[in-house]
Amino acid sequence: MKGINMIQLAKELGLSVSTVSKALGDSHEISSSTKKRVMELAKKYNYKPNPFASNLRKKKGKQIAVIIPDIVNNFFALAVDGIESVTMAKHYDTFIYLTHENLEREKSVLEHLENGLISGLIISVCTGREGYGHFQQFYESARLPMVFFDRVPDLLQFPKVISNNYESTFESTERLIKAGSKRPLFIQTEEPLYTLMERRRGFQDALVANGISFTDESLITCTENMEDNYLLLKKLFSSRKRPDGIFAPIEKFAITVYQVCRDLKLNIPKDLKVIGMTNLRTAALLNPSLSTLSQPAFDMGREAATLLLKMIEKKSYAAANDIIVLANELTIRDSV
Amino acid sequence: MKGINMIQLAKELGLSVSTVSKALGDSHEISSSTKKRVMELAKKYNYKPNPFASNLRKKKGKQIAVIIPDIVNNFFALAVDGIESVTMAKHYDTFIYLTHENLEREKSVLEHLENGLISGLIISVCTGREGYGHFQQFYESARLPMVFFDRVPDLLQFPKVISNNYESTFESTERLIKAGSKRPLFIQTEEPLYTLMERRRGFQDALVANGISFTDESLITCTENMEDNYLLLKKLFSSRKRPDGIFAPIEKFAITVYQVCRDLKLNIPKDLKVIGMTNLRTAALLNPSLSTLSQPAFDMGREAATLLLKMIEKKSYAAANDIIVLANELTIRDSV
DNA sequence: AATTTTTGCTATAACGTTTTCGTAAAACGT
DNA sequence: ACGTTTTACGAAAACGTTATAGCAAAAATT
């Protein structure tokens, strides 16, 4: 007994389809008595309007897409949780697409979504600052509301939800220095990314503000290949000029630092003070407990979704230039 | 310049819409020369068929739904990753719905999906073994392919992807015992769940097989409230009859055990040997490194999705009774 | 009482596809 | 040459909604 449709409802009620449609839409054109009749029969038969028919006719639906680099990462998982909490409440359906830091994949997802399946987009871009053109292009042709969060394309005018990366990294770095670090190190990625550049800027300014010179040795570049990173850091940490403090602006880098220290038997925090930017729930249980700068991931997701739905419903998809900034949270534990 | 449609394509080509439709569908009714003409113009205009129109007409689409209790959990995140890897490859779109262990939410998602938005479902149920009726009911009325993974409704006949919970828990428990544990403890949940019952059965049988009697004290019941659990475990661990080994069949319980031990200054593994069922990437970095029984989460997701798409495409949604069993992996570290 | 306005409903045309059926023309068989 | 099949396309009817326009009857206004 597959779902009933409006036509059958109308027939049984002795009404026209249009009346039924309007009644279900709670239109003022319909008397409250017939409305009630319709609603009741609809409930009795568990009638559900066919979203394809309805979306086709209305030329829009209640589906949105989330494009993120990764889901196996507490930050993004929390963000999705936040997003879902609002789409769920507002009866939107949420598609999820993972790019795995692959620009081509990001492009192809976007291209796919030009078919009109969705009414809005929440995005966190993958690394690499070259490729923002596809977003602009997508917007030109699809004209859909888009909200970026955390990893945002700084060069594009879109609504964004970010956290205070510069300030909080500045503060974190100062804590490293005040705890005694003379040679702090910042781990940067191969591919540039606005979010990370802000963190780096905070790091750099904190050094300078505290009388430490910022040199080539204040930075190391890690890649997507975790084994390479492990070896790279191992080599650096074994050298005579090894750093005595680390700010890891990405979760997995912090983990690698711990692995290397464990294997080299370096003492954290004595030999090396560590602050990692992460939302790991187990940070406090690591050996030693990891000092973290954590992002309000859930809230960022929630804010992004709230903003997006507002744009969708108000049809104000003019590239609103709202930027919502939330605060990161620094938690100092034994690793500093 | 919003997307072009078939009608405009047909007009420009001097063909009928049906011909264009068939050409794009690579129908044998159309000559290869016109096919080429059509394809080329379609590509030129970046034509994308409207999925709503197409789904409406065909009465099915390329969208599936994933219903899971939680995404902020490495197991489920990995599983979603696995699912997405295959839906992506096969050009399906993936909806995500989080139940947060809330049965009502689970029911309402299911009810919502009776509107026909999707062509198939991948589910991991929330705790509580009473409420499987809604799945059966959904299937009766929607007749959609459904695949369950990990947390499966044992009482229902549906295709399932699980891991060898009984055997691997048996083995894990034996390791605890062989490492010297005389009084192993199993943490169970308030709400029963087949998956967990299997693990408990493995635990119990391992005790018996190794000459340890299985009593009320071999079990403790934790809830969804982590603070309560913390206090409960703290009390137990402070008592004289405290256990000297723990099998935590859920990630968050293992974390709580660590928290309690840290705060009570209990030495792991000397005072308490711990094995946790988890997919935490940081297990090796905990203090001390946590011995884990981990599930092949990504693979489970991948298998579930592969099976589902097969069912969708073969239209064999007869409640196939396939059960795919993958192997968990035991990694003994310092906590034992 | 004659008029305008409002109320409550219906008929019908979209929305953009896919599918079924029909049919000329071309190809084939005898 | 004639009938039959195949090829390549088009016309039109779905799919299940929603939106627009129209229209009686009832209510309100003059």
XYZ file of C-alpha atoms (C1' of nucleotides) in Angstrom:
732
model
C 0.000 0.000 0.000
C 2.257 2.760 -1.243
C 1.536 6.354 -0.309
C -1.722 7.981 -1.230
C -1.768 11.178 -3.245
C -3.770 14.359 -3.436
C -5.961 13.203 -6.254
C -7.251 10.270 -4.247
C -7.740 12.464 -1.232
C -9.719 14.944 -3.273
C -11.868 12.255 -4.777
C -12.756 10.783 -1.428
C -13.556 14.205 -0.037
C -15.597 15.232 -3.015
C -13.349 18.251 -3.462
C -11.035 19.421 -6.189
C -7.304 18.855 -6.011
C -6.637 22.536 -5.820
C -8.860 22.876 -2.804
C -7.072 20.053 -1.095
C -3.706 21.557 -1.922
C -4.712 24.900 -0.532
C -6.310 23.371 2.524
C -3.130 21.507 3.352
C -1.207 24.701 2.780
C -3.507 26.383 5.273
C -4.580 28.940 2.702
C -6.996 31.684 3.709
C -9.084 30.885 0.678
C -10.391 27.761 2.317
C -12.990 27.614 5.054
C -11.815 26.281 8.350
C -14.387 23.512 8.239
C -13.106 22.049 4.974
C -9.563 22.587 6.118
C -10.278 20.401 9.086
C -11.928 17.747 6.949
C -8.973 17.663 4.622
C -6.376 17.601 7.359
C -8.137 14.784 9.098
C -8.395 12.578 6.079
C -4.802 13.345 5.223
C -3.737 12.280 8.672
C -5.902 9.194 8.521
C -4.211 8.044 5.347
C -0.838 9.293 6.520
C -0.662 11.430 3.425
C 2.724 12.957 2.648
C 3.093 15.385 -0.215
C 5.499 14.137 -2.835
C 8.568 16.352 -2.501
C 9.586 15.898 -6.113
C 6.288 17.107 -7.476
C 6.155 19.907 -5.004
C 9.746 20.994 -5.509
C 9.327 20.819 -9.249
C 6.323 23.052 -9.179
C 7.648 25.481 -6.587
C 11.095 25.455 -8.110
C 12.680 25.011 -4.750
C 12.821 22.544 -1.940
C 13.845 22.026 1.635
C 17.137 20.367 0.958
C 20.548 21.814 1.646
C 24.049 20.517 1.142
C 27.074 20.489 3.388
C 30.462 20.276 1.738
C 33.374 19.631 4.057
C 36.871 18.238 3.664
C 36.488 15.478 6.196
C 34.107 13.993 8.689
C 36.571 11.916 10.676
C 37.650 14.956 12.586
C 36.015 16.120 15.713
C 35.748 19.659 14.522
C 33.773 18.853 11.412
C 31.749 16.168 13.121
C 30.696 18.683 15.746
C 29.954 21.265 13.101
C 27.740 18.825 11.216
C 26.037 18.060 14.485
C 25.355 21.754 14.922
C 24.111 22.121 11.377
C 21.854 19.124 11.636
C 20.374 20.392 14.870
C 18.920 23.371 13.067
C 18.031 21.796 9.728
C 16.258 19.095 11.651
C 14.276 21.572 13.702
C 13.230 23.453 10.580
C 12.419 20.295 8.652
C 15.149 20.614 6.101
C 17.014 17.635 4.710
C 20.781 17.699 4.789
C 23.025 16.265 2.109
C 26.623 15.617 2.983
C 29.589 15.648 0.628
C 33.194 14.994 1.608
C 36.014 16.422 -0.442
C 38.972 14.840 1.354
C 40.998 17.950 0.610
C 40.669 17.240 -3.059
C 40.002 20.312 -5.146
C 38.762 18.323 -8.115
C 36.270 16.578 -5.931
C 35.123 19.893 -4.543
C 34.584 21.193 -8.037
C 32.703 18.142 -9.175
C 30.376 18.233 -6.186
C 29.615 21.817 -6.942
C 29.039 21.081 -10.579
C 26.725 18.255 -9.680
C 24.703 20.534 -7.450
C 24.004 22.866 -10.319
C 21.155 20.529 -11.192
C 19.038 22.373 -8.666
C 18.728 19.605 -6.120
C 19.289 21.945 -3.205
C 18.237 25.347 -1.984
C 21.385 26.303 -0.171
C 24.927 25.353 0.691
C 27.189 25.251 3.713
C 30.842 24.918 2.875
C 34.220 24.552 4.457
C 36.765 24.647 1.663
C 39.678 22.340 1.176
C 43.236 23.599 1.385
C 44.721 25.637 -1.402
C 43.897 29.234 -1.998
C 44.059 29.185 -5.757
C 40.805 27.528 -6.410
C 38.044 29.836 -5.323
C 36.848 30.517 -8.821
C 34.471 27.593 -8.867
C 32.552 28.978 -5.929
C 32.060 32.315 -7.595
C 31.141 30.598 -10.829
C 28.694 28.328 -9.084
C 27.070 31.285 -7.470
C 26.818 33.170 -10.750
C 24.952 30.360 -12.407
C 23.001 28.742 -9.571
C 22.213 31.864 -7.540
C 21.844 29.874 -4.375
C 22.462 31.048 -0.827
C 25.863 29.898 0.365
C 27.463 30.160 3.779
C 31.078 29.323 4.482
C 32.411 28.330 7.864
C 35.846 28.010 9.415
C 37.736 27.400 6.229
C 36.483 30.341 4.278
C 37.576 31.828 0.976
C 38.921 35.157 2.153
C 39.000 36.575 -1.337
C 35.299 36.065 -1.964
C 32.348 38.050 -0.728
C 30.132 35.507 0.967
C 28.575 35.205 4.386
C 30.962 33.461 6.724
C 31.098 31.959 10.167
C 34.573 31.899 11.628
C 36.337 31.984 14.966
C 38.825 34.500 16.268
C 41.843 32.725 14.908
C 44.252 35.603 15.032
C 43.532 36.714 18.562
C 43.294 33.293 20.099
C 46.475 32.084 18.453
C 48.222 35.209 19.636
C 47.093 34.498 23.152
C 48.042 30.831 22.947
C 51.474 31.622 21.655
C 52.021 34.094 24.459
C 51.203 31.326 26.888
C 53.846 29.140 25.318
C 56.370 31.914 25.626
C 55.406 32.847 29.161
C 55.769 29.199 30.103
C 59.369 29.449 29.040
C 59.530 28.652 25.381
C 62.348 30.539 23.660
C 62.025 28.941 20.262
C 58.394 28.315 19.494
C 57.486 26.567 16.271
C 54.398 26.885 14.136
C 53.416 24.003 11.889
C 52.038 25.219 8.649
C 50.487 23.400 5.717
C 51.804 23.123 2.240
C 48.697 24.640 0.764
C 47.819 28.069 2.027
C 44.439 28.682 3.613
C 43.116 31.893 5.004
C 42.136 30.364 8.312
C 45.632 29.035 8.839
C 47.251 32.228 7.681
C 45.351 34.087 10.348
C 46.634 31.684 12.938
C 50.114 32.064 11.655
C 49.810 35.801 11.781
C 48.715 35.579 15.400
C 51.680 33.358 16.139
C 54.117 35.638 14.420
C 52.831 38.785 16.065
C 52.979 37.121 19.460
C 56.632 36.298 18.962
C 57.468 39.816 17.927
C 55.396 41.317 20.727
C 57.405 39.251 23.165
C 60.802 40.053 21.806
C 61.407 36.830 19.963
C 62.477 37.095 16.376
C 60.369 35.382 13.809
C 62.610 33.491 11.396
C 62.486 30.618 8.952
C 63.100 28.357 11.887
C 59.878 29.467 13.478
C 57.981 27.575 10.824
C 57.852 24.084 9.481
C 55.723 22.892 6.619
C 53.823 19.652 6.903
C 51.849 17.850 4.215
C 48.796 15.673 3.893
C 51.008 12.624 4.229
C 51.179 11.810 7.895
C 54.152 9.490 7.588
C 56.211 12.152 5.911
C 55.220 14.550 8.655
C 56.238 12.066 11.294
C 59.681 11.689 9.763
C 60.057 15.395 9.186
C 59.244 16.278 12.753
C 61.350 13.450 14.082
C 64.320 14.775 12.219
C 63.742 18.305 13.421
C 63.206 17.263 17.011
C 66.389 15.212 16.938
C 68.498 18.104 15.697
C 70.422 20.440 17.927
C 68.311 23.421 16.996
C 65.082 21.815 17.982
C 62.173 23.965 19.053
C 61.064 24.045 22.673
C 57.474 24.973 22.010
C 54.902 24.084 19.401
C 51.681 25.524 18.204
C 49.904 22.958 16.066
C 47.070 24.690 14.246
C 45.571 21.419 13.053
C 44.456 18.447 15.056
C 46.383 15.798 13.253
C 49.622 17.699 13.495
C 49.274 17.823 17.261
C 48.791 14.091 17.312
C 51.891 13.557 15.227
C 53.882 15.771 17.566
C 52.856 13.558 20.447
C 53.785 10.446 18.535
C 57.208 11.792 17.708
C 57.844 12.900 21.301
C 56.788 9.549 22.613
C 59.100 7.730 20.239
C 62.015 10.103 20.818
C 61.355 10.041 24.553
C 61.182 13.800 24.624
C 59.514 15.116 27.716
C 56.445 17.251 27.291
C 56.361 19.933 28.632
C 59.966 20.016 29.855
C 61.639 19.587 26.495
C 58.745 20.778 24.431
C 55.641 22.719 25.310
C 52.662 21.953 23.128
C 49.393 23.630 22.341
C 47.203 22.003 19.744
C 44.246 23.396 17.963
C 41.747 20.606 18.290
C 38.365 19.550 19.540
C 39.523 16.145 20.729
C 37.479 14.894 23.610
C 40.439 12.920 24.819
C 42.843 15.852 25.028
C 42.774 15.735 28.812
C 43.588 12.059 28.833
C 46.639 12.164 26.649
C 50.076 11.642 28.080
C 50.566 14.325 29.201
C 47.228 16.031 28.945
C 47.230 18.267 25.900
C 46.679 21.984 26.127
C 44.177 22.879 23.504
C 42.834 25.808 21.642
C 39.449 24.548 20.656
C 36.905 26.009 18.317
C 33.217 26.330 19.110
C 32.542 23.796 16.406
C 28.954 22.959 17.216
C 28.044 26.609 17.530
C 29.764 27.455 14.278
C 27.705 24.819 12.533
C 24.569 26.034 14.204
C 25.213 29.646 13.283
C 26.040 28.773 9.704
C 22.855 26.776 9.287
C 20.721 29.402 10.957
C 22.110 32.060 8.672
C 21.655 29.912 5.602
C 18.049 29.059 6.336
C 17.357 32.706 6.973
C 18.809 33.555 3.586
C 16.808 30.829 1.902
C 13.559 31.860 3.451
C 14.024 35.551 2.960
C 15.309 34.985 -0.519
C 18.083 37.381 0.310
C 20.785 35.500 -1.455
C 22.478 38.595 -2.513
C 25.978 37.753 -1.377
C 25.319 39.112 2.055
C 28.588 40.028 3.589
C 27.800 38.944 7.094
C 30.740 37.614 8.995
C 29.981 35.969 12.290
C 32.962 35.580 14.576
C 32.858 33.224 17.529
C 35.504 32.816 20.198
C 37.928 29.929 20.473
C 38.645 28.520 23.881
C 42.119 28.050 25.282
C 42.555 25.311 27.858
C 45.970 25.006 29.395
C 46.835 21.551 30.627
C 50.017 19.679 31.427
C 51.595 19.994 28.022
C 52.582 23.607 28.718
C 21.484 32.762 -16.424
C 19.817 29.910 -14.598
C 20.043 26.391 -15.987
C 18.763 25.569 -19.406
C 16.180 22.837 -19.881
C 15.356 20.153 -22.384
C 12.744 22.157 -24.163
C 15.198 24.869 -25.063
C 17.744 22.302 -26.108
C 15.186 20.609 -28.333
C 14.152 23.882 -29.886
C 17.686 24.878 -30.735
C 18.387 21.462 -32.204
C 15.185 21.360 -34.190
C 14.284 18.119 -32.465
C 11.473 17.055 -30.204
C 11.867 16.878 -26.450
C 11.391 13.167 -26.442
C 14.204 12.693 -28.888
C 16.479 14.821 -26.769
C 15.508 12.908 -23.674
C 16.197 9.609 -25.334
C 19.440 10.836 -26.816
C 20.697 11.921 -23.428
C 19.607 8.582 -22.036
C 21.669 6.931 -24.751
C 18.628 5.113 -26.069
C 19.005 2.689 -28.959
C 16.114 4.380 -30.673
C 18.284 7.330 -31.547
C 20.907 7.435 -34.272
C 24.420 7.946 -33.111
C 24.741 11.092 -35.157
C 21.870 12.876 -33.419
C 23.018 11.531 -30.099
C 26.297 13.237 -30.668
C 24.629 16.493 -31.693
C 22.474 16.460 -28.589
C 25.254 15.572 -26.208
C 27.429 18.300 -27.583
C 24.877 21.024 -27.242
C 24.016 19.770 -23.776
C 27.617 20.016 -22.770
C 27.968 23.418 -24.364
C 25.129 24.797 -22.290
C 26.161 22.778 -19.262
C 22.741 21.218 -19.259
C 21.802 19.289 -16.106
C 18.538 17.380 -15.997
C 16.259 18.622 -13.276
C 16.284 15.888 -10.649
C 12.833 16.754 -9.358
C 11.194 16.405 -12.720
C 13.125 13.293 -13.481
C 12.524 11.679 -10.109
C 8.880 12.572 -10.272
C 8.456 10.924 -13.594
C 10.584 7.903 -12.854
C 9.209 7.577 -9.353
C 12.631 7.140 -7.911
C 15.842 9.018 -7.511
C 19.471 8.726 -6.618
C 19.188 9.858 -3.054
C 19.682 7.738 0.002
C 19.481 8.459 3.707
C 21.764 7.564 6.564
C 20.245 7.457 10.027
C 22.698 7.164 12.882
C 22.641 7.964 16.578
C 25.607 10.283 16.545
C 28.279 11.720 14.326
C 30.645 12.945 17.015
C 32.007 9.478 17.469
C 34.830 8.121 15.488
C 33.032 4.940 14.680
C 30.089 6.598 13.039
C 32.196 9.271 11.417
C 34.312 6.564 9.812
C 31.235 4.650 8.783
C 29.767 7.725 7.112
C 33.081 8.211 5.399
C 32.838 4.673 4.082
C 29.270 5.145 2.964
C 30.011 8.403 1.242
C 32.932 6.881 -0.598
C 30.594 4.561 -2.449
C 27.568 6.814 -2.888
C 29.891 9.420 -4.266
C 31.418 7.033 -6.744
C 28.001 5.911 -7.928
C 26.651 9.440 -8.108
C 24.144 9.096 -5.337
C 23.351 11.894 -2.916
C 23.489 11.142 0.779
C 21.175 12.602 3.374
C 22.215 12.437 6.979
C 19.959 12.289 10.023
C 21.118 12.111 13.638
C 18.895 10.577 16.263
C 21.005 11.282 19.358
C 19.780 8.035 20.865
C 16.293 9.399 20.857
C 13.684 6.891 19.788
C 11.086 9.535 19.049
C 13.490 11.312 16.785
C 14.239 8.060 15.034
C 10.568 7.492 14.460
C 9.936 10.977 13.192
C 12.808 10.803 10.719
C 11.423 7.578 9.398
C 7.972 9.020 9.151
C 9.303 12.019 7.308
C 11.045 9.785 4.816
C 7.803 8.130 3.879
C 7.299 11.046 1.531
C 9.413 9.215 -1.001
C 12.396 11.523 -0.985
C 14.856 8.662 -1.000
C 15.426 5.342 -2.683
C 17.110 3.548 0.162
C 18.208 3.690 3.764
C 21.238 2.868 5.849
C 20.553 2.693 9.556
C 22.238 2.177 12.863
C 19.518 2.110 15.496
C 19.513 3.924 18.786
C 19.568 2.026 22.059
C 16.485 0.253 23.309
C 15.262 -2.996 21.926
C 11.573 -2.379 22.283
C 11.156 -0.043 19.428
C 11.767 -1.956 16.244
C 8.178 -1.806 15.132
C 8.609 1.449 13.292
C 11.208 -0.041 11.005
C 8.982 -2.915 10.051
C 6.093 -0.539 9.601
C 8.153 1.803 7.474
C 9.184 -1.055 5.306
C 5.620 -2.279 4.898
C 4.444 1.045 3.626
C 7.478 2.477 1.856
C 8.911 -0.756 0.441
C 12.359 0.719 0.228
C 15.650 -1.135 0.446
C 17.105 -0.824 3.935
C 20.446 -1.942 5.285
C 21.362 -1.882 8.960
C 24.898 -1.751 10.256
C 26.532 -2.298 13.618
C 23.544 -1.495 15.751
C 21.086 -3.802 14.106
C 17.603 -4.880 15.108
C 18.202 -8.552 15.796
C 14.517 -9.339 15.813
C 13.923 -8.093 12.297
C 14.727 -9.689 8.983
C 16.793 -7.128 7.140
C 20.181 -7.132 5.485
C 22.836 -6.270 8.013
C 26.489 -5.430 8.227
C 28.010 -6.221 11.585
C 31.305 -7.188 13.138
C 32.195 -10.308 15.078
C 31.246 -8.894 18.438
C 30.899 -12.135 20.309
C 34.143 -13.684 19.217
C 36.263 -10.590 19.488
C 34.933 -9.706 22.918
C 35.572 -13.235 24.027
C 39.128 -12.958 22.863
C 39.602 -9.532 24.427
C 38.269 -10.684 27.757
C 40.599 -13.644 27.714
C 43.471 -11.252 27.253
C 42.374 -9.331 30.313
C 42.241 -12.532 32.297
C 45.533 -13.858 30.993
C 47.111 -10.552 31.943
C 46.087 -11.258 35.510
C 42.624 -9.884 35.980
C 40.670 -11.913 38.513
C 37.605 -9.735 38.662
C 36.862 -8.339 35.214
C 34.002 -5.941 34.800
C 31.774 -5.332 31.816
C 30.056 -1.965 31.467
C 26.607 -2.363 30.067
C 24.038 0.171 29.006
C 20.683 0.799 30.538
C 18.887 0.135 27.298
C 19.517 -3.233 25.773
C 20.897 -3.501 22.281
C 21.668 -6.620 20.347
C 25.165 -5.527 19.462
C 25.991 -4.959 23.113
C 24.323 -8.139 24.222
C 26.575 -10.053 21.886
C 29.585 -8.400 23.409
C 28.329 -9.162 26.860
C 27.785 -12.771 25.901
C 31.355 -12.961 24.674
C 32.549 -11.467 27.936
C 30.497 -13.822 30.040
C 31.534 -16.917 28.151
C 35.173 -15.910 28.396
C 34.891 -15.690 32.171
C 33.269 -19.067 32.416
C 35.712 -20.635 29.988
C 38.529 -19.403 32.184
C 37.112 -20.578 35.471
C 35.890 -17.218 36.712
C 32.333 -17.072 37.926
C 30.076 -14.581 36.261
C 28.085 -12.725 38.931
C 26.188 -9.489 39.418
C 29.493 -7.907 40.233
C 30.800 -8.693 36.792
C 28.482 -6.077 35.397
C 27.791 -2.431 35.938
C 25.116 -0.409 34.213
C 25.928 3.031 32.874
C 23.556 5.577 31.388
C 23.577 8.287 28.760
C 24.482 10.791 31.443
C 28.243 10.938 31.565
C 28.411 12.698 34.905
C 26.343 10.033 36.563
C 28.585 7.431 35.025
C 31.652 9.199 36.331
C 30.290 9.213 39.861
C 29.070 5.651 39.626
C 32.413 4.343 38.467
C 34.270 6.465 40.959
C 32.250 4.968 43.756
C 32.795 1.450 42.506
C 36.500 1.943 41.976
C 36.847 3.362 45.486
C 35.157 0.417 47.098
C 36.969 -2.578 48.466
C 35.476 -4.932 45.955
C 36.668 -2.983 43.004
C 37.284 -4.731 39.712
C 40.806 -5.226 38.426
C 39.901 -5.382 34.750
C 37.451 -3.614 32.523
C 35.964 -4.231 29.175
C 34.267 -1.054 27.964
C 32.117 -1.916 24.988
C 31.492 1.730 24.135
C 33.971 4.463 23.430
C 32.694 7.009 25.884
C 32.679 4.534 28.734
C 36.339 3.832 28.173
C 37.037 7.532 28.329
C 35.158 7.848 31.576
C 37.108 4.953 33.043
C 40.314 6.794 32.254
C 39.005 9.974 33.798
C 38.037 8.202 36.983
C 41.377 6.396 37.246
C 43.253 9.615 36.706
C 41.288 11.358 39.416
C 41.504 8.441 41.841
C 45.164 7.975 40.984
C 44.558 4.353 40.172
C 47.346 2.849 38.156
C 46.474 1.403 34.802
C 47.300 -1.420 34.173
C 48.573 -2.354 37.642
C 45.382 -1.677 39.534
C 43.083 -1.948 36.604
C 43.533 -3.416 33.155
C 41.461 -1.776 30.492
C 40.307 -2.681 27.031
C 38.001 -0.279 25.301
C 35.942 -0.800 22.235
C 36.685 2.285 20.232
C 38.038 3.701 17.029
C 39.838 6.601 18.675
C 42.849 7.686 16.727
C 44.448 8.854 19.920
C 44.184 5.558 21.767
C 47.928 5.028 21.519
C 48.624 8.451 22.943
C 46.519 8.176 26.044
C 48.118 7.835 29.433
C 48.735 4.946 29.402
C 48.101 3.931 25.852
C 44.712 2.273 25.631
C 44.266 -1.260 24.449
C 41.457 -1.235 21.970
C 39.100 -3.525 20.255
C 38.273 -1.515 17.181
C 35.671 -2.076 14.542
C 36.306 -1.867 10.819
C 34.081 1.186 10.719
C 34.964 2.489 7.289
C 34.605 -0.945 5.761
C 31.300 -1.509 7.477
C 29.983 1.698 5.996
C 31.359 0.798 2.610
C 29.825 -2.660 2.668
C 26.475 -1.351 3.821
C 26.351 1.211 1.056
C 27.492 -1.234 -1.583
C 24.804 -3.674 -0.553
C 22.153 -0.973 -0.473
C 22.939 0.340 -3.932
C 22.907 -3.162 -5.253
C 19.463 -3.659 -3.802
C 18.251 -0.380 -5.211
C 19.514 -1.077 -8.664
C 18.384 -4.653 -8.795
C 15.085 -3.744 -7.272
C 15.544 -6.691 -4.983
C 14.191 -5.048 -1.909
C 12.658 -8.198 -0.750
C 13.975 -8.182 2.802
C 17.102 -9.944 1.747
C 18.528 -11.683 4.731
C 22.156 -11.076 3.945
C 24.320 -10.640 6.980
C 27.834 -9.469 6.337
C 30.214 -10.017 9.219
C 33.527 -8.227 9.369
C 36.287 -8.760 11.897
C 37.121 -6.437 14.771
C 40.731 -5.788 15.544
C 42.275 -6.190 18.968
C 45.288 -4.043 19.717
C 46.926 -4.621 23.050
C 48.779 -1.625 24.416
C 49.977 -0.509 27.834
C 46.584 -0.520 29.509
C 46.653 -4.313 29.826
C -33.344 46.515 -4.049
C -29.385 47.100 -6.584
C -24.619 47.221 -6.243
C -20.188 45.773 -4.855
C -17.167 42.906 -2.162
C -15.890 38.831 0.007
C -15.845 33.937 0.604
C -14.948 29.373 -0.855
C -14.313 26.677 -4.194
C -13.025 24.635 -9.197
C -10.791 24.278 -13.686
C -6.683 24.430 -15.784
C -2.141 25.341 -16.857
C 2.187 25.038 -15.508
C 6.922 22.647 -13.538
C 10.699 19.463 -16.638
C 11.169 15.130 -17.299
C 10.296 9.992 -19.123
C 7.620 6.669 -21.423
C 4.262 4.727 -24.455
C 2.512 4.623 -28.768
C 2.287 5.863 -33.432
C 4.312 6.390 -37.946
C 6.886 7.814 -41.939
C 10.885 6.351 -44.314
C 14.471 3.179 -45.037
C 16.077 -1.452 -45.275
C 15.218 -6.064 -46.034
C 13.302 -10.403 -47.830
C 11.020 -12.970 -51.339
C 7.537 -5.334 -57.257
C 5.430 -6.209 -53.019
C 5.032 -7.141 -48.191
C 7.608 -7.063 -43.832
C 10.701 -5.484 -40.580
C 13.707 -2.099 -38.720
C 15.240 2.517 -37.836
C 14.689 7.086 -36.133
C 12.008 10.136 -34.720
C 7.604 12.919 -32.816
C 3.067 13.607 -30.275
C 1.088 13.282 -26.247
C 0.202 11.517 -21.834
C 1.796 10.840 -17.655
C 4.281 11.938 -12.672
C 1.927 14.867 -8.214
C 2.078 19.102 -7.014
C 1.096 24.509 -6.850
C -0.419 28.910 -8.748
C -3.372 31.691 -11.525
C -7.645 32.914 -13.034
C -12.367 32.460 -12.950
C -16.898 32.020 -10.946
C -20.907 31.193 -8.402
C -23.070 32.212 -3.994
C -23.139 34.758 0.184
C -22.348 38.927 2.597
C -21.788 43.636 2.886
C -22.500 48.167 1.237
C -25.072 51.770 -0.833
